[in-house]
Short mmCIF file of C-alpha atoms in Angstrom, two decimals:
data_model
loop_
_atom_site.label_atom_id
_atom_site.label_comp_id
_atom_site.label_asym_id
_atom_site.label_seq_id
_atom_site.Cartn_x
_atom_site.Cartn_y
_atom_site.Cartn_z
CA UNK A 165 80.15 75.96 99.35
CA UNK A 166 83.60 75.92 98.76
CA UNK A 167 86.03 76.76 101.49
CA UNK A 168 89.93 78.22 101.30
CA UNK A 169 91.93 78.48 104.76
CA UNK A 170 94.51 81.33 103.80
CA UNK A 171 97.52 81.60 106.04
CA UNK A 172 99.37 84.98 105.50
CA UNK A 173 103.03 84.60 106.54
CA UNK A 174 105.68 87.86 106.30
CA UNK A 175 109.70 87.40 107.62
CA UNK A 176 109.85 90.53 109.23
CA UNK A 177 108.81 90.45 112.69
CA UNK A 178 110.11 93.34 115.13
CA UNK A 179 110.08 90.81 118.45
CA UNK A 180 110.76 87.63 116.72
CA UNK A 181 113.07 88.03 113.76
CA UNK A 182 112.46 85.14 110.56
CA UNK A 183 109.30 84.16 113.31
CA UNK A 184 107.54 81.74 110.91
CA UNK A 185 110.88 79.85 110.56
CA UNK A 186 111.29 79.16 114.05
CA UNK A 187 111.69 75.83 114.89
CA UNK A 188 108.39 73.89 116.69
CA UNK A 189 109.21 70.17 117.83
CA UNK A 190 111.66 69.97 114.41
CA UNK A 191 109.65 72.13 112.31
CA UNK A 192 109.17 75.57 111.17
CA UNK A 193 106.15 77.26 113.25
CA UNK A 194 104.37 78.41 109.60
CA UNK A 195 104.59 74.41 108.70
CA UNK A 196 102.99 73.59 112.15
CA UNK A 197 100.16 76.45 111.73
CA UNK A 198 99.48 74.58 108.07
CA UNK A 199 99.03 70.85 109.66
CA UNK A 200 96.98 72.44 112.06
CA UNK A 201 94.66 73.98 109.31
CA UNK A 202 94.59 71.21 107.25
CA UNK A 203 93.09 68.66 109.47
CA UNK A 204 89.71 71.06 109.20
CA UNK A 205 87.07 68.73 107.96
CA UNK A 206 85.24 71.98 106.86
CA UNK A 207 87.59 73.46 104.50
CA UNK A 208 88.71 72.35 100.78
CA UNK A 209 92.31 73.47 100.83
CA UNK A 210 94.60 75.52 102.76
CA UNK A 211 97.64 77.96 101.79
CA UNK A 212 100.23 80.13 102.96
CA UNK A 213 100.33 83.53 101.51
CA UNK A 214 104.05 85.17 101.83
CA UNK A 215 106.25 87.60 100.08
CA UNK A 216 109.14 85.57 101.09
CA UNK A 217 110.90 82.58 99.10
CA UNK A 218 112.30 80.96 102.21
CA UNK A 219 108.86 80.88 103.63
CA UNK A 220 107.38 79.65 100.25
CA UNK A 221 110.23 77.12 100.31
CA UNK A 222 109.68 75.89 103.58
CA UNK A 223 106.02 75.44 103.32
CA UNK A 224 106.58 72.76 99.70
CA UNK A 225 109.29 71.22 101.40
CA UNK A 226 106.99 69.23 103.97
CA UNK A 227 104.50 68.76 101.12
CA UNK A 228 101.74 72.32 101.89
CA UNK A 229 100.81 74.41 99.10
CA UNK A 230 101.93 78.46 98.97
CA UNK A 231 101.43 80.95 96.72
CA UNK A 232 103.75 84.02 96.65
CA UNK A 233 102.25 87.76 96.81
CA UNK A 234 102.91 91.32 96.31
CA UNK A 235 105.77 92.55 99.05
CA UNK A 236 103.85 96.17 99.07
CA UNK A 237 100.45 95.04 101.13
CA UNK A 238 99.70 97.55 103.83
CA UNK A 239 97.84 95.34 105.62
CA UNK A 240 96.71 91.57 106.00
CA UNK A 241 93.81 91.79 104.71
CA UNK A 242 95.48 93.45 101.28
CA UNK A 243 97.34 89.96 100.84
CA UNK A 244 94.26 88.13 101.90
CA UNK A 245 92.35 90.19 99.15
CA UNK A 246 95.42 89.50 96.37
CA UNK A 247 94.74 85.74 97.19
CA UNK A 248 91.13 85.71 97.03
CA UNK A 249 91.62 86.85 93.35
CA UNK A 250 93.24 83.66 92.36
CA UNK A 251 91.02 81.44 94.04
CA UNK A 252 88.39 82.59 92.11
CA UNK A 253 85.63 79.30 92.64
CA UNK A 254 86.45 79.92 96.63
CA UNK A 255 83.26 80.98 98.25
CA UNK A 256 84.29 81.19 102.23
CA UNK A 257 87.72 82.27 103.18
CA UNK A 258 88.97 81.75 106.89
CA UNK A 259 92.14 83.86 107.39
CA UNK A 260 94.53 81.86 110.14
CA UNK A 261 97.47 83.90 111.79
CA UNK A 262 100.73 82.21 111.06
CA UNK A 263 101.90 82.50 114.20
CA UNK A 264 98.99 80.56 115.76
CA UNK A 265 100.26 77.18 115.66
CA UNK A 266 97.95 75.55 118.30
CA UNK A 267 95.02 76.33 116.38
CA UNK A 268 92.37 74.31 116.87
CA UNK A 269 91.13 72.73 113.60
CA UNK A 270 87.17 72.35 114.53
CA UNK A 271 87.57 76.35 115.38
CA UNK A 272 87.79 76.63 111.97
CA UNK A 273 85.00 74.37 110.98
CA UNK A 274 82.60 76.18 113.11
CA UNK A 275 83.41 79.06 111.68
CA UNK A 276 82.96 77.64 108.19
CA UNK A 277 79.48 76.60 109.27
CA UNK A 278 78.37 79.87 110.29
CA UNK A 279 78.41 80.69 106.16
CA UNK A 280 75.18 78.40 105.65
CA UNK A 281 73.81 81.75 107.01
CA UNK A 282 73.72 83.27 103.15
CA UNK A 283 73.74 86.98 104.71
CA UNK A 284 77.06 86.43 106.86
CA UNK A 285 79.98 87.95 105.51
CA UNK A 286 82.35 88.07 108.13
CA UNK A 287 82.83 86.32 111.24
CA UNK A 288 85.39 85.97 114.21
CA UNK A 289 86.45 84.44 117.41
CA UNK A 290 86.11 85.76 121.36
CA UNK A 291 86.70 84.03 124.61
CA UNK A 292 86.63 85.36 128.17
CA UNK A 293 89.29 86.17 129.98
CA UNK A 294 89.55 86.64 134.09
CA UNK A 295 92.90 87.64 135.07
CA UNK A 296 93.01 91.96 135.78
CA UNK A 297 96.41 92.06 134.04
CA UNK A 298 95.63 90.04 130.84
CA UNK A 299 92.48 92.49 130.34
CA UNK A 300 94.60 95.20 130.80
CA UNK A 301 97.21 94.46 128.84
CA UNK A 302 96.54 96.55 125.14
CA UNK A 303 97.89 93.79 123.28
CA UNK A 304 94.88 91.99 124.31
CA UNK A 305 91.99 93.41 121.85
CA UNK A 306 88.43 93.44 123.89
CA UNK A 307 85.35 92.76 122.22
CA UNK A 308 81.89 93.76 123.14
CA UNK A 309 78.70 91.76 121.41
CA UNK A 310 75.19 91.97 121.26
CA UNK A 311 72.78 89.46 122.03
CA UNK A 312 72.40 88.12 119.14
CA UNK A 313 76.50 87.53 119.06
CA UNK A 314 77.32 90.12 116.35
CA UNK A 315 79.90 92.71 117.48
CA UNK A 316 79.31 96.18 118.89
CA UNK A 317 82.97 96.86 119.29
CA UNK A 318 86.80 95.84 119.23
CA UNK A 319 89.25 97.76 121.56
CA UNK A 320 93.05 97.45 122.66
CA UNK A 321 91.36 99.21 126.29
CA UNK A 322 89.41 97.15 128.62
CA UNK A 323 85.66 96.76 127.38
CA UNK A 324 82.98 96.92 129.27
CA UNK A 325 84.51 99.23 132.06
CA UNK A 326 83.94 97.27 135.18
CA UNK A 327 82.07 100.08 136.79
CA UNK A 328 79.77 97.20 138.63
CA UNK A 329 79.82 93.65 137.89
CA UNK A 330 77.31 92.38 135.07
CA UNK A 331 79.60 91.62 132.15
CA UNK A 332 82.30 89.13 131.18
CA UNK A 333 85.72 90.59 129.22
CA UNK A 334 86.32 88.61 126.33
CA UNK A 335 89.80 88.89 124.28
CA UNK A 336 89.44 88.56 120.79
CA UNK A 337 90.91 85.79 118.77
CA UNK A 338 92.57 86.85 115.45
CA UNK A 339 91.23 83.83 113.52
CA UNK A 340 88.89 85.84 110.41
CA UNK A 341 85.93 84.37 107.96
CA UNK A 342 84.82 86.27 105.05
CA UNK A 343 82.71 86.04 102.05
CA UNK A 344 84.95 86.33 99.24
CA UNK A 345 83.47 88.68 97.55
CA UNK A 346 82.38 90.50 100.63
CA UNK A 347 86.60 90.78 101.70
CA UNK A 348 87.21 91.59 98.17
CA UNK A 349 84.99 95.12 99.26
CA UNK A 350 86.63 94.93 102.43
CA UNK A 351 89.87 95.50 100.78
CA UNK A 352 89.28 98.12 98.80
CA UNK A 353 87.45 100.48 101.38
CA UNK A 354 89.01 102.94 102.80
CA UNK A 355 90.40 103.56 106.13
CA UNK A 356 88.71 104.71 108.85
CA UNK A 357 89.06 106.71 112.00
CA UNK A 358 88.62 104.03 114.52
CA UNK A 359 90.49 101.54 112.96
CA UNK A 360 93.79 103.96 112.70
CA UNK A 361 93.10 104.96 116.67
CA UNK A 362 93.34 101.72 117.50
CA UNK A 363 94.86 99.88 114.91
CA UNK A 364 92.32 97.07 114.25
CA UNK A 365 91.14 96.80 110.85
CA UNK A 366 87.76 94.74 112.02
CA UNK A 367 86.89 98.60 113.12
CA UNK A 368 86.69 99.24 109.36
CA UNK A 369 83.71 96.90 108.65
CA UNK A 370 81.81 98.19 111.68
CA UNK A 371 82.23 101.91 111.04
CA UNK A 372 80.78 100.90 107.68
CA UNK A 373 77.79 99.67 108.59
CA UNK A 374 78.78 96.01 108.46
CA UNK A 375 78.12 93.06 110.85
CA UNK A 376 80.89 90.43 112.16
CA UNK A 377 79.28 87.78 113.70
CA UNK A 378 81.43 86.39 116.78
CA UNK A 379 81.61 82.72 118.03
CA UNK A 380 82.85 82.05 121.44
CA UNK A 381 85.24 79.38 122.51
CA UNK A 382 86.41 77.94 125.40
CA UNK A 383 90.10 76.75 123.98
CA UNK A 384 92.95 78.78 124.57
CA UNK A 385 95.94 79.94 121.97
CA UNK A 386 99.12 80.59 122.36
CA UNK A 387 100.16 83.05 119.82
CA UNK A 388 104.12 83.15 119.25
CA UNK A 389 105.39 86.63 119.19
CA UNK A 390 108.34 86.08 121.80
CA UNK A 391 111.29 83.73 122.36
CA UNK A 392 109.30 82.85 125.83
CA UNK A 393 105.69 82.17 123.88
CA UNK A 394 108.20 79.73 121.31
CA UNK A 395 109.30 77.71 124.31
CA UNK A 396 106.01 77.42 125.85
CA UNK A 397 105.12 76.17 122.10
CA UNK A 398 107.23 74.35 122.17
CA UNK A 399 106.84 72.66 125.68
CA UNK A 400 103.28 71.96 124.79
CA UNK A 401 103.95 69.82 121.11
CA UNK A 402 105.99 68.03 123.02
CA UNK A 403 104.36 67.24 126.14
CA UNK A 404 100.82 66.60 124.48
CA UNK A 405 102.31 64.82 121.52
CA UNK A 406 101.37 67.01 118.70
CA UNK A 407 104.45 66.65 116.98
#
């Protein structure tokens, strides 16, 4: 089983303008997010997907491998799907946000392992969080599972309503696996209701009848999406000697 870790990377960002250029510990974030990847002893290569030449550029300078795509995707998953058309022998692909650059490399082998499971065709990431404000907070996307792990729902509003204790509140973690010919399908369906309510494409795969199987984890991300998240980044390469 052959696995590609896909990185989509795009300039724009509306908090954190040229964000996969910004400088990590003497290196731009999108470079950090691929070393991160790459160490995955489950995966057989790793890209970053961008629109952008300076992005492209800055990816072969330190030696990482990008491929450039269309500038007109709507969505993610549209440049995921453009790449999954040239890697044609790829059977898994595990789509990492390139503004994640503290992911955690064996993440991303367990979620490769999950595709010995010959009917999985997508799968994600949860972990619990306790603070009020941080489930609160619609930036935060909930998820809801069954017993079995597979998810019942994703929401920006807190999920299960704490109407009596019982249940934990997990956040979802944007980390993505998908059979390649299963996001391929993906791609092309429509939107649906849901997903434009709430503005999470997973809600597409669910209203269609599909299962995403969700892995929890106890590791925590810090996704870069303002100058105070790039410090904290930035604080942490350096203090735990990741640079």
């Amino acid at each position: 089983m052959k696995v590609l870790c896909v990185i989509p990377a795009r300039y724009a960002s509306t908090r954190l303008p040229g964000k996969p250029l910004r400088d990590i510990a003497g290196k731009p974030m999108i470079v950090r997010v691929y070393e991160r990847a790459i160490k995955a002893k489950n995966i057989d290569d790793a890209v970053v997907a961008t629109d952008d030449e300076r992005i492209f550029d800055a990816v072969t300078k330190f030696g990482g491998k990008g491929v450039m795509t269309r500038a007109d995707h709507q969505t993610g998953t549209d440049r995921l799907a453009e790449v999954a058309e040239i890697y044609t022998d790829a059977e898994v692909i595990i789509n990492v946000q390139g503004d994640e650059p503290l992911i955690d490399p064996e993440l991303i082998d367990e979620l490769a392992a999950l595709f010995a499971d010959k009917t999985l065709n997508m799968a994600t990431v949860k972990t619990q969080i306790k603070e009020k404000a941080e489930q609160e907070n619609p930036n935060n996307v909930k998820v809801v599972t069954d017993k079995e792990g597979y998810a019942l729902y994703f929401s920006r509003s807190l999920i299960p309503y704490p109407r009596r204790e019982g249940a934990k509140v997990f956040k979802h973690i944007g980390i993505y696996a998908y059979r390649r010919d299963f996001l391929k399908k993906f791609a092309a369906m429509a939107q649906t209701p849901l997903e434009m309510s709430e503005s999470l494409e997973q809600l597409r795969a669910i209203e269609n009848g599909e299962r995403i199987k969700v892995i929890e984890t106890t590791r925590q991300f810090v996704g870069v999406d303002t100058e105070e998240d790039l410090r904290e980044v930035n604080r942490i390469y350096i203090e735990e000697g990741l640079a």
